[in-house]
C-alpha angles and dihedrals in degrees: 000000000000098000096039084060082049097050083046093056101034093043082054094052090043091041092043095047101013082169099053094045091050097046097046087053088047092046095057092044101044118069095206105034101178091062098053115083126208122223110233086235080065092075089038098054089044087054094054086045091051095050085042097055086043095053093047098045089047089045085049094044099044089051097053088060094057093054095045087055092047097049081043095059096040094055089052095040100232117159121201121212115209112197 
């Protein structure tokens, strides 16, 4: 659960500011920084990345969820009646 909150957070940053994430990775890879160009695709390609871990840490959390209600219900042996 712990590293789907952490996708969530990481993909929003990454979504919010795709340039400064990049270029702070880049900046920790690349020895000279300031002689490396990005291509633009690159943020693009960050922001996709970013929407795509949001939208897996909030399915897995939500999910969770789910399964923490449902075991919840069944040791308590609650049953729910949907009309």
């Amino acid at each position: 659960m712990l590293s789907r909150l952490l996708a969530v957070v990481f993909g929003a940053v990454e979504f919010a500011r795709p340039g400064s994430f990049v270029d702070y990775w880049m900046d920790l890879a690349v020895e000279d920084f300031g002689s490396v160009e990005v291509r633009p695709w690159v943020y693009t390609a960050a922001r996709l990345e970013g929407a795509l871990l949001v939208l897996w840490g909030l399915v897995g959390l939500a999910r969770g969820r789910r399964r923490e209600r449902t075991a919840r219900i069944e040791r308590e042996g609650t049953t729910v009646e949907i009309e």
